[in-house]
Short mmCIF file of C-alpha atoms and ligand atoms in Angstrom, two decimals:
data_model
loop_
_atom_site.label_atom_id
_atom_site.label_comp_id
_atom_site.label_asym_id
_atom_site.label_seq_id
_atom_site.Cartn_x
_atom_site.Cartn_y
_atom_site.Cartn_z
CA MET A 1 -1.96 -9.89 -35.42
CA ASP A 2 -3.46 -10.21 -31.97
CA TYR A 3 -0.84 -10.90 -29.31
CA GLU A 4 -1.01 -12.01 -25.72
CA PRO A 5 1.61 -10.52 -23.39
CA VAL A 6 3.39 -12.96 -21.08
CA ILE A 7 4.81 -11.15 -18.08
CA GLY A 8 6.87 -12.24 -15.10
CA LEU A 9 7.91 -9.88 -12.31
CA GLU A 10 10.97 -9.87 -10.09
CA VAL A 11 10.46 -7.78 -7.00
CA HIS A 12 13.24 -6.82 -4.63
CA VAL A 13 12.27 -5.60 -1.19
CA GLN A 14 14.60 -4.44 1.50
CA LEU A 15 14.00 -6.31 4.73
CA LYS A 16 13.29 -4.22 7.81
CA THR A 17 16.35 -5.07 9.90
CA SER A 18 18.48 -2.62 11.85
CA SER A 19 21.76 -4.03 10.53
CA LYS A 20 22.92 -5.26 7.13
CA MET A 21 22.72 -8.81 5.77
CA PHE A 22 26.24 -10.01 6.63
CA CYS A 23 27.77 -7.29 8.85
CA GLY A 24 26.78 -4.99 11.71
CA CYS A 25 26.49 -1.76 9.71
CA THR A 26 23.28 0.21 10.07
CA THR A 27 20.52 -0.01 7.45
CA GLU A 28 19.36 3.53 8.16
CA PHE A 29 18.44 5.45 5.02
CA GLY A 30 20.58 8.45 4.10
CA GLY A 31 23.75 9.25 6.01
CA SER A 32 26.74 10.81 4.29
CA PRO A 33 28.09 8.63 1.47
CA ASN A 34 30.15 5.63 2.56
CA SER A 35 29.61 6.32 6.27
CA HIS A 36 27.54 3.16 6.84
CA THR A 37 30.27 0.78 5.80
CA CYS A 38 32.84 -1.63 7.18
CA PRO A 39 35.43 -4.00 5.67
CA VAL A 40 32.74 -6.68 5.19
CA CYS A 41 30.29 -4.62 3.12
CA LEU A 42 33.16 -2.88 1.33
CA GLY A 43 34.33 -6.31 0.20
CA PHE A 44 37.85 -6.24 1.64
CA PRO A 45 39.85 -9.42 1.10
CA GLY A 46 39.75 -11.94 3.91
CA VAL A 47 36.65 -10.66 5.71
CA LEU A 48 33.94 -13.13 6.67
CA PRO A 49 30.20 -12.61 6.30
CA VAL A 50 27.84 -13.62 9.13
CA LEU A 51 24.15 -14.10 8.32
CA ASN A 52 21.72 -11.68 10.00
CA LYS A 53 19.23 -13.86 11.90
CA LYS A 54 16.46 -11.25 11.82
CA ALA A 55 16.76 -11.03 8.02
CA LEU A 56 16.34 -14.79 7.79
CA LEU A 57 13.26 -14.74 10.04
CA LEU A 58 11.63 -11.90 8.09
CA ALA A 59 12.35 -13.73 4.84
CA VAL A 60 10.73 -16.90 6.17
CA ARG A 61 7.75 -14.84 7.32
CA ALA A 62 7.23 -13.22 3.93
CA ALA A 63 7.69 -16.52 2.10
CA LEU A 64 5.07 -18.19 4.30
CA ALA A 65 2.60 -15.36 3.75
CA VAL A 66 2.72 -15.90 -0.02
CA GLY A 67 2.16 -19.60 0.58
CA CYS A 68 5.66 -20.82 -0.27
CA ARG A 69 7.17 -24.08 0.91
CA ILE A 70 10.21 -23.34 3.05
CA SER A 71 13.40 -25.21 2.21
CA GLY A 72 14.92 -27.39 4.92
CA GLU A 73 18.35 -25.98 4.19
CA VAL A 74 19.75 -22.47 3.84
CA LYS A 75 22.42 -22.24 1.21
CA PHE A 76 24.10 -19.22 -0.36
CA HIS A 77 25.85 -18.85 -3.71
CA ARG A 78 28.18 -16.30 -5.20
CA LYS A 79 26.82 -14.59 -8.28
CA ASN A 80 29.92 -13.34 -10.07
CA TYR A 81 29.98 -10.17 -12.11
CA PHE A 82 31.97 -6.99 -12.23
CA TYR A 83 30.42 -3.63 -11.64
CA PRO A 84 31.87 -0.53 -9.95
CA ASP A 85 29.20 -0.65 -7.22
CA LEU A 86 30.14 -4.23 -6.32
CA PRO A 87 33.64 -4.19 -4.80
CA LYS A 88 33.78 -7.97 -4.17
CA ASP A 89 32.98 -8.69 -7.82
CA TYR A 90 30.26 -11.03 -6.64
CA GLN A 91 26.94 -10.75 -4.90
CA ILE A 92 25.95 -13.24 -2.23
CA SER A 93 22.64 -14.65 -3.36
CA GLN A 94 20.75 -17.94 -3.48
CA TYR A 95 20.70 -20.12 -6.55
CA ASP A 96 19.72 -23.77 -6.89
CA GLU A 97 18.20 -24.05 -3.43
CA PRO A 98 16.28 -20.87 -2.71
CA LEU A 99 14.84 -20.27 0.74
CA SER A 100 11.37 -21.09 -0.53
CA GLU A 101 9.38 -22.01 -3.62
CA ASN A 102 5.89 -22.51 -5.02
CA GLY A 103 3.74 -19.75 -3.56
CA LYS A 104 0.92 -17.70 -5.01
CA ILE A 105 -0.67 -14.27 -4.98
CA GLU A 106 -4.32 -13.73 -5.78
CA ILE A 107 -5.38 -10.82 -7.97
CA MET A 108 -8.64 -9.72 -9.57
CA SER A 109 -8.59 -9.64 -13.34
CA GLY A 110 -11.61 -8.37 -15.24
CA GLY A 111 -13.83 -9.00 -12.23
CA THR A 112 -12.70 -12.58 -11.61
CA ALA A 113 -10.09 -13.94 -9.23
CA LYS A 114 -6.84 -15.10 -10.78
CA THR A 115 -3.87 -16.83 -9.17
CA ILE A 116 -0.36 -15.70 -10.05
CA ARG A 117 2.13 -18.36 -9.04
CA VAL A 118 5.22 -17.29 -7.13
CA LYS A 119 8.18 -19.30 -8.38
CA ARG A 120 10.61 -18.54 -5.58
CA VAL A 121 11.40 -16.20 -2.71
CA HIS A 122 15.08 -15.94 -1.84
CA MET A 123 17.54 -13.79 0.09
CA GLU A 124 20.44 -11.78 -1.27
CA GLU A 125 22.51 -8.71 -0.53
CA ASP A 126 22.21 -5.36 -2.26
CA ALA A 127 25.00 -3.64 -4.19
CA GLY A 128 26.20 -0.05 -3.71
CA LYS A 129 24.93 2.89 -5.67
CA LEU A 130 26.57 4.78 -8.52
CA ILE A 131 25.98 8.49 -8.75
CA HIS A 132 26.36 10.09 -12.15
CA GLU A 133 26.30 13.85 -11.72
CA GLU A 134 25.16 15.74 -14.74
CA GLY A 135 27.94 17.60 -16.56
CA GLU A 136 30.68 15.63 -14.78
CA ASN A 137 32.83 13.19 -16.67
CA SER A 138 33.35 10.99 -13.64
CA SER A 139 30.99 8.92 -11.50
CA LEU A 140 30.82 8.56 -7.73
CA VAL A 141 30.01 5.51 -5.70
CA ASP A 142 28.21 5.23 -2.35
CA PHE A 143 28.50 1.91 -0.54
CA ASN A 144 25.97 2.67 2.19
CA ARG A 145 23.51 0.39 0.37
CA SER A 146 26.08 -2.34 -0.14
CA GLY A 147 25.10 -5.44 1.85
CA MET A 148 21.53 -4.34 2.65
CA PRO A 149 19.30 -7.40 3.16
CA LEU A 150 17.02 -8.05 0.22
CA LEU A 151 14.26 -10.46 -0.51
CA GLU A 152 13.71 -11.34 -4.15
CA ILE A 153 10.22 -12.49 -5.05
CA VAL A 154 9.99 -14.02 -8.52
CA SER A 155 6.64 -14.69 -10.14
CA GLU A 156 5.93 -17.28 -12.80
CA PRO A 157 5.04 -15.72 -16.18
CA ASP A 158 1.33 -15.92 -15.32
CA ILE A 159 0.64 -12.22 -15.77
CA ASN A 160 -1.03 -11.30 -19.06
CA SER A 161 -1.55 -7.55 -19.00
CA PRO A 162 -0.04 -4.38 -17.56
CA ASP A 163 -3.15 -4.08 -15.39
CA GLU A 164 -2.60 -7.51 -13.89
CA ALA A 165 1.03 -6.59 -13.22
CA TYR A 166 -0.13 -3.46 -11.39
CA GLN A 167 -2.59 -5.50 -9.31
CA TYR A 168 0.00 -8.12 -8.46
CA LEU A 169 2.41 -5.44 -7.23
CA THR A 170 -0.28 -3.65 -5.24
CA ASN A 171 -1.38 -6.87 -3.53
CA LEU A 172 2.19 -7.97 -2.85
CA LYS A 173 3.09 -4.61 -1.32
CA LEU A 174 -0.03 -4.63 0.84
CA LEU A 175 0.85 -8.10 2.09
CA LEU A 176 4.45 -7.15 2.89
CA LYS A 177 3.30 -4.04 4.74
CA TYR A 178 0.82 -6.07 6.80
CA LEU A 179 3.66 -8.44 7.68
CA ASP A 180 5.86 -5.49 8.61
CA VAL A 181 8.85 -7.09 6.87
CA SER A 182 9.65 -4.06 4.71
CA ASP A 183 8.83 -0.35 4.37
CA CYS A 184 8.14 -0.99 0.68
CA ASP A 185 9.07 2.62 -0.06
CA MET A 186 9.84 2.84 -3.77
CA GLU A 187 11.23 6.35 -3.43
CA LYS A 188 13.86 5.14 -0.99
CA GLY A 189 14.51 2.10 -3.12
CA SER A 190 13.24 -0.37 -0.53
CA LEU A 191 10.95 -1.88 -3.19
CA ARG A 192 12.12 -2.34 -6.77
CA CYS A 193 10.62 -4.21 -9.66
CA ASP A 194 12.02 -5.64 -12.89
CA ALA A 195 9.70 -7.07 -15.51
CA ASN A 196 10.18 -9.77 -18.13
CA ILE A 197 7.83 -9.49 -21.06
CA SER A 198 7.33 -11.37 -24.30
CA LEU A 199 4.44 -11.63 -26.73
CA ARG A 200 2.85 -14.66 -28.36
CA PRO A 201 0.03 -14.96 -30.86
CA LYS A 202 -3.24 -15.21 -28.95
CA GLY A 203 -4.14 -18.82 -28.28
CA ASP A 204 -0.53 -20.02 -28.59
CA LYS A 205 1.02 -21.87 -25.69
CA GLY A 206 4.69 -21.36 -26.55
CA LEU A 207 6.80 -18.49 -25.24
CA GLY A 208 8.28 -15.71 -27.35
CA THR A 209 11.66 -14.05 -26.81
CA LYS A 210 11.52 -11.84 -23.77
CA ALA A 211 12.96 -8.48 -22.87
CA GLU A 212 13.78 -7.54 -19.31
CA VAL A 213 12.77 -4.01 -18.31
CA LYS A 214 14.43 -2.22 -15.41
CA ASN A 215 14.46 1.19 -13.76
CA MET A 216 10.76 1.67 -13.06
CA ASN A 217 10.37 3.70 -9.87
CA SER A 218 6.63 3.38 -9.35
CA PHE A 219 3.90 0.84 -10.02
CA LYS A 220 2.46 3.25 -12.59
CA GLY A 221 5.91 3.27 -14.20
CA VAL A 222 5.84 -0.54 -14.40
CA LYS A 223 2.45 -0.40 -16.09
CA ALA A 224 3.55 2.30 -18.53
CA ALA A 225 6.80 0.48 -19.37
CA LEU A 226 4.89 -2.75 -20.07
CA GLU A 227 2.40 -0.89 -22.25
CA PHE A 228 5.28 0.62 -24.20
CA GLU A 229 6.93 -2.80 -24.62
CA ILE A 230 3.72 -4.38 -25.91
CA GLY A 231 3.58 -1.68 -28.59
CA ARG A 232 7.25 -1.98 -29.46
CA GLN A 233 7.36 -5.77 -29.60
CA SER A 234 4.10 -6.18 -31.52
CA GLY A 235 5.36 -3.62 -34.06
CA LEU A 236 8.54 -5.65 -34.56
CA LEU A 237 6.68 -8.96 -34.80
CA ASP A 238 4.14 -7.53 -37.25
CA SER A 239 6.91 -6.41 -39.58
CA GLY A 240 8.51 -9.85 -39.41
CA GLU A 241 11.46 -8.79 -37.27
CA ARG A 242 13.05 -10.75 -34.47
CA ILE A 243 12.86 -9.75 -30.81
CA VAL A 244 16.31 -9.60 -29.24
CA GLN A 245 16.71 -11.02 -25.74
CA GLU A 246 18.03 -8.01 -23.88
CA THR A 247 17.79 -5.78 -20.83
CA ARG A 248 16.05 -2.47 -21.45
CA LEU A 249 15.89 0.64 -19.29
CA TRP A 250 12.66 2.54 -18.72
CA ASP A 251 12.99 6.26 -19.29
CA PRO A 252 10.18 7.85 -17.28
CA GLU A 253 10.76 11.29 -18.85
CA LYS A 254 10.35 10.14 -22.44
CA ASN A 255 8.03 7.21 -21.64
CA ILE A 256 10.09 4.74 -23.64
CA THR A 257 12.42 1.79 -22.98
CA ILE A 258 15.99 1.89 -24.25
CA SER A 259 18.25 -1.08 -24.97
CA MET A 260 20.91 -1.38 -22.25
CA ARG A 261 22.71 -4.65 -22.84
CA SER A 262 22.09 -8.16 -24.06
CA LYS A 263 20.53 -10.22 -21.30
CA GLU A 264 22.85 -12.46 -19.33
CA GLU A 265 22.04 -16.10 -18.91
CA ALA A 266 22.41 -17.70 -15.50
CA HIS A 267 25.58 -19.50 -16.63
CA ASP A 268 27.22 -16.13 -17.35
CA TYR A 269 27.33 -15.50 -13.62
CA ARG A 270 29.41 -18.60 -12.82
CA TYR A 271 27.40 -19.29 -9.68
CA PHE A 272 29.20 -21.39 -7.08
CA PRO A 273 28.49 -22.13 -3.41
CA GLU A 274 29.63 -19.33 -1.08
CA PRO A 275 32.52 -20.98 0.79
CA ASP A 276 32.37 -18.49 3.68
CA LEU A 277 28.77 -19.35 4.58
CA VAL A 278 28.31 -23.07 5.02
CA PRO A 279 24.88 -24.45 4.25
CA PHE A 280 22.87 -25.17 7.38
CA ALA A 281 19.65 -26.97 8.16
CA LEU A 282 16.69 -24.74 8.92
CA ASP A 283 14.91 -26.09 11.97
CA GLY A 284 11.29 -26.76 11.10
CA ASN A 285 10.28 -25.01 14.31
CA VAL A 286 11.52 -21.70 12.92
CA ALA A 287 8.96 -21.79 10.13
CA LYS A 288 6.31 -23.09 12.54
CA ALA A 289 6.89 -20.22 14.96
CA GLN A 290 6.78 -17.67 12.14
CA LYS A 291 3.61 -19.18 10.77
CA ALA A 292 1.97 -19.05 14.17
CA SER A 293 2.85 -15.38 14.57
CA LEU A 294 1.61 -14.22 11.16
CA PRO A 295 -0.84 -11.35 11.57
CA GLU A 296 -4.29 -11.38 10.02
CA LEU A 297 -3.64 -10.76 6.32
CA PRO A 298 -5.56 -8.25 4.18
CA LYS A 299 -7.93 -10.74 2.56
CA ALA A 300 -8.91 -12.33 5.87
CA ARG A 301 -9.33 -8.92 7.46
CA LYS A 302 -11.58 -7.74 4.66
CA GLU A 303 -13.72 -10.85 5.02
CA ARG A 304 -13.99 -10.35 8.77
CA PHE A 305 -15.03 -6.71 8.28
CA MET A 306 -17.80 -7.94 5.98
CA ASN A 307 -18.94 -11.02 7.85
CA LEU A 308 -18.55 -10.01 11.47
CA LEU A 309 -18.88 -6.23 11.32
CA GLY A 310 -21.45 -6.14 8.54
CA LEU A 311 -19.57 -3.73 6.29
CA PRO A 312 -20.40 -3.70 2.58
CA ASP A 313 -17.75 -5.15 0.23
CA TYR A 314 -16.73 -1.68 -0.93
CA ASP A 315 -16.13 -0.29 2.58
CA ALA A 316 -14.23 -3.40 3.66
CA GLU A 317 -12.04 -3.21 0.56
CA VAL A 318 -11.22 0.49 0.98
CA LEU A 319 -10.50 0.23 4.71
CA THR A 320 -8.15 -2.73 4.38
CA GLN A 321 -6.14 -1.29 1.49
CA GLU A 322 -3.86 0.39 4.02
CA LYS A 323 -3.09 -1.47 7.20
CA GLU A 324 -2.99 1.81 9.15
CA ASN A 325 -6.53 2.72 8.08
CA ALA A 326 -7.88 -0.66 9.12
CA ASP A 327 -6.08 -0.35 12.48
CA TYR A 328 -7.51 3.15 13.04
CA PHE A 329 -11.00 1.90 12.18
CA GLU A 330 -10.79 -0.97 14.66
CA GLU A 331 -9.31 1.24 17.36
CA CYS A 332 -12.26 3.61 16.99
CA LEU A 333 -14.72 0.71 17.26
CA LYS A 334 -13.36 -0.06 20.74
CA ASN A 335 -15.10 3.10 21.90
CA TYR A 336 -17.95 3.32 19.45
CA ASP A 337 -19.72 0.20 18.28
CA LYS A 338 -21.26 1.25 14.96
CA PRO A 339 -18.91 0.01 12.22
CA LYS A 340 -20.79 1.44 9.25
CA THR A 341 -20.98 4.90 10.81
CA VAL A 342 -17.25 4.92 11.53
CA SER A 343 -16.56 3.67 8.01
CA ASN A 344 -18.72 6.44 6.50
CA TRP A 345 -16.83 9.16 8.35
CA MET A 346 -13.45 7.63 7.56
CA MET A 347 -14.18 7.24 3.86
CA GLY A 348 -15.87 10.65 3.73
CA ASP A 349 -14.63 13.64 5.65
CA ILE A 350 -11.47 12.11 7.10
CA SER A 351 -10.35 10.72 3.77
CA ALA A 352 -11.04 14.12 2.14
CA TYR A 353 -8.91 15.78 4.82
CA LEU A 354 -6.05 13.31 4.22
CA ASN A 355 -6.24 13.60 0.44
CA SER A 356 -6.20 17.38 0.44
CA ARG A 357 -3.01 17.32 2.50
CA ALA A 358 -1.44 14.18 0.97
CA MET A 359 -1.21 12.70 4.47
CA SER A 360 -1.62 9.22 5.85
CA ILE A 361 -3.91 8.47 8.76
CA THR A 362 -0.98 7.97 11.12
CA ALA A 363 -0.04 11.64 10.64
CA ILE A 364 -3.29 13.16 11.91
CA LYS A 365 -3.59 14.32 15.49
CA MET A 366 -7.14 13.11 16.01
CA LYS A 367 -6.88 9.80 17.85
CA PRO A 368 -9.35 7.00 17.06
CA ALA A 369 -10.91 7.43 20.52
CA SER A 370 -11.47 11.12 19.77
CA LEU A 371 -13.33 10.25 16.58
CA ALA A 372 -15.47 7.92 18.69
CA GLY A 373 -16.12 10.85 21.04
CA LEU A 374 -17.24 13.04 18.16
CA LEU A 375 -19.64 10.40 16.86
CA LYS A 376 -21.16 10.05 20.33
CA GLU A 377 -21.80 13.80 20.38
CA ILE A 378 -23.79 13.43 17.16
CA ASP A 379 -25.76 10.48 18.51
CA SER A 380 -26.67 12.31 21.69
CA GLY A 381 -28.05 15.17 19.61
CA LYS A 382 -25.60 17.66 21.03
CA ILE A 383 -24.26 18.51 17.59
CA SER A 384 -25.53 17.90 14.07
CA GLY A 385 -23.71 15.96 11.38
CA LYS A 386 -23.12 19.26 9.64
CA MET A 387 -21.41 20.66 12.73
CA ALA A 388 -19.29 17.52 12.96
CA LYS A 389 -18.06 18.14 9.43
CA GLU A 390 -16.87 21.56 10.54
CA ILE A 391 -15.15 20.18 13.62
CA ILE A 392 -13.24 17.32 11.98
CA PRO A 393 -10.47 19.37 10.28
CA GLU A 394 -9.74 21.16 13.55
CA MET A 395 -9.64 17.88 15.45
CA CYS A 396 -7.24 16.47 12.84
CA ASP A 397 -5.04 19.58 13.00
CA THR A 398 -4.91 20.03 16.75
CA GLY A 399 -5.82 16.73 18.38
CA LYS A 400 -8.42 18.53 20.54
CA GLU A 401 -11.41 16.52 21.74
CA ALA A 402 -14.74 17.22 20.06
CA SER A 403 -16.29 18.32 23.36
CA VAL A 404 -13.60 21.01 23.80
CA ILE A 405 -14.12 22.45 20.31
CA ILE A 406 -17.91 22.34 20.77
CA SER A 407 -17.79 24.46 23.88
CA GLU A 408 -15.05 26.77 22.54
CA LYS A 409 -17.13 27.52 19.46
CA GLY A 410 -20.48 27.45 21.22
CA LEU A 411 -21.56 24.91 18.65
CA SER A 412 -23.89 22.77 20.62
CA GLN A 413 -27.22 22.03 19.10
CA ILE A 414 -30.39 23.26 20.78
CA SER A 415 -32.14 20.13 21.97
CA ASP A 416 -34.07 21.76 24.79
CA VAL A 417 -37.76 21.27 23.96
CA SER A 418 -39.10 24.39 25.67
CA GLU A 419 -36.58 26.57 23.86
CA LEU A 420 -37.45 24.98 20.55
CA GLU A 421 -41.16 25.47 21.23
CA LYS A 422 -40.56 29.18 21.57
CA PHE A 423 -38.92 29.37 18.14
CA ALA A 424 -41.58 27.06 16.64
CA ASP A 425 -44.38 29.31 17.88
CA GLU A 426 -42.67 32.34 16.38
CA ALA A 427 -42.33 30.61 13.03
CA ILE A 428 -45.97 29.55 13.12
CA ALA A 429 -47.14 33.08 13.95
CA GLU A 430 -45.06 34.64 11.20
CA ASN A 431 -46.11 32.25 8.44
CA SER A 432 -49.87 31.94 8.55
CA LYS A 433 -50.13 31.13 4.83
CA THR A 434 -47.74 28.18 5.15
CA VAL A 435 -49.54 27.01 8.27
CA GLU A 436 -52.83 27.11 6.36
CA ASP A 437 -51.28 25.01 3.55
CA PHE A 438 -50.11 22.49 6.08
CA MET A 439 -53.53 22.32 7.67
CA LYS A 440 -55.01 21.61 4.24
CA GLY A 441 -52.79 18.55 4.05
CA LYS A 442 -49.75 19.93 2.25
CA ASP A 443 -47.11 18.09 4.25
CA SER A 444 -44.19 19.73 2.47
CA ALA A 445 -45.19 23.06 4.02
CA LEU A 446 -43.75 21.75 7.25
CA MET A 447 -40.27 21.66 5.74
CA PHE A 448 -40.48 25.39 5.15
CA LEU A 449 -41.33 25.94 8.81
CA VAL A 450 -38.46 23.69 9.91
CA GLY A 451 -36.20 25.84 7.75
CA GLN A 452 -37.48 28.98 9.45
CA VAL A 453 -36.73 27.61 12.91
CA MET A 454 -33.26 26.51 11.79
CA LYS A 455 -32.67 30.05 10.52
CA LYS A 456 -33.81 31.60 13.80
CA THR A 457 -31.44 29.37 15.75
CA ARG A 458 -28.63 29.98 13.25
CA GLY A 459 -28.50 26.31 12.42
CA LYS A 460 -28.09 25.21 16.01
CA ALA A 461 -31.42 23.45 16.42
CA ASN A 462 -31.66 19.70 16.17
CA PRO A 463 -33.66 19.33 12.92
CA ALA A 464 -35.33 16.08 13.91
CA MET A 465 -36.55 17.65 17.14
CA VAL A 466 -37.71 20.82 15.38
CA ASN A 467 -39.77 18.66 13.08
CA GLU A 468 -41.38 16.88 16.01
CA VAL A 469 -42.05 20.05 18.02
CA LEU A 470 -43.63 21.80 15.03
CA ARG A 471 -45.92 18.85 14.34
CA LYS A 472 -47.09 18.81 17.95
CA ARG A 473 -47.71 22.61 18.03
CA LEU A 474 -49.61 22.49 14.73
CA ALA A 475 -51.66 19.48 15.81
CA GLY A 476 -52.74 21.53 18.82
CA LYS A 477 -54.15 24.18 16.45
CA LYS A 478 -56.39 21.79 14.50
ZN1 ZN B 501 29.33 -3.31 6.91
#
């Protein structure tokens, strides 16, 4: 039978604060185990949590950027469960009144725009981390992560393919990075994603029994896990079996999901209002101020690059896919006002340099103003585009200005007419047959002569000027 996947994603991102959600401990990554802890995040009896204001502001900011309505009240709940990495036996989270609801994220699906609704965006604290060393029959626990501020972004089950899930995650991450609310570094665990997936016969409106998949550590992993689940669930349904509501773990080595436990229902957690954090009204001005300070978001920036700077759709899309690249591009334009030229060099030679070294643009030593300087050297005819290609890697490596490398390497192009005339005359004298062909109207013969002059100057002549000089000299012979 033909099935349609119904997918909802829960994304956890760590908010970019310097201290934890309810205590003053540092949020710095790493540190020796259990060194970034205090009685509050270790869950000692009698300690009192205090909400981190910055975490609240960043959460409001992110919620606004995905178009959510901000709640007028901030209210926390205890989510009760036992786990060795949770010393309090409960996690402070939000339940019936999340910080915000009803947002949306736009994706492209099969060439058309599609809206994925965001059900809610709420705040919660992270748990510690269990370390299971191979070959040991005991486990270790590190509470450095305990109490880190998290934002949970829950989508409605509007996603219908692994590809759409991948797009949603990519767009969400891009947005969060533009907002500077999180590092979104999956390797460091500052962005995590769980997926709920069920299948239904195509055309049906009802929902099938879902499985929750955890433990994906990359967007590609999410896509692969969903693809695996579609295969597994459709196999079960085809053979008339029942899907069990459960939590499954993705095994990236074997490319399969494994049953972990039956899925809890909300009532299993015995949520109740956190008595140590009284609900408080959120001043409408807080949201207003955050809204006013939102930066230009990726979609708007792309549109501006197209409409005001005249970039083609493709260039605008590529340049805005990383905030840093778009920033670099605009910085360069401050000193060099030809957007398409800058875009070409960034998507060409600079991108090739970055890819070959797996670097991001922020790591290269060539400043945007230096790239502008290089492009001006090409425009003035001092160097050729080919020479610029040779210079770029050195500029990226060393941060030297183009003009310095040009003079160090003696690279400058010969643009002096009288010097070029000398070489042109030599080429004409040495190639009488070609000259004759040209005189008879064979225009392509000129290209051969241009090549000869370029050879004589060891590539240093300005080809456009050589062309012009040769034409003038030959016209004189007619
Ligand atoms: Zn602490």
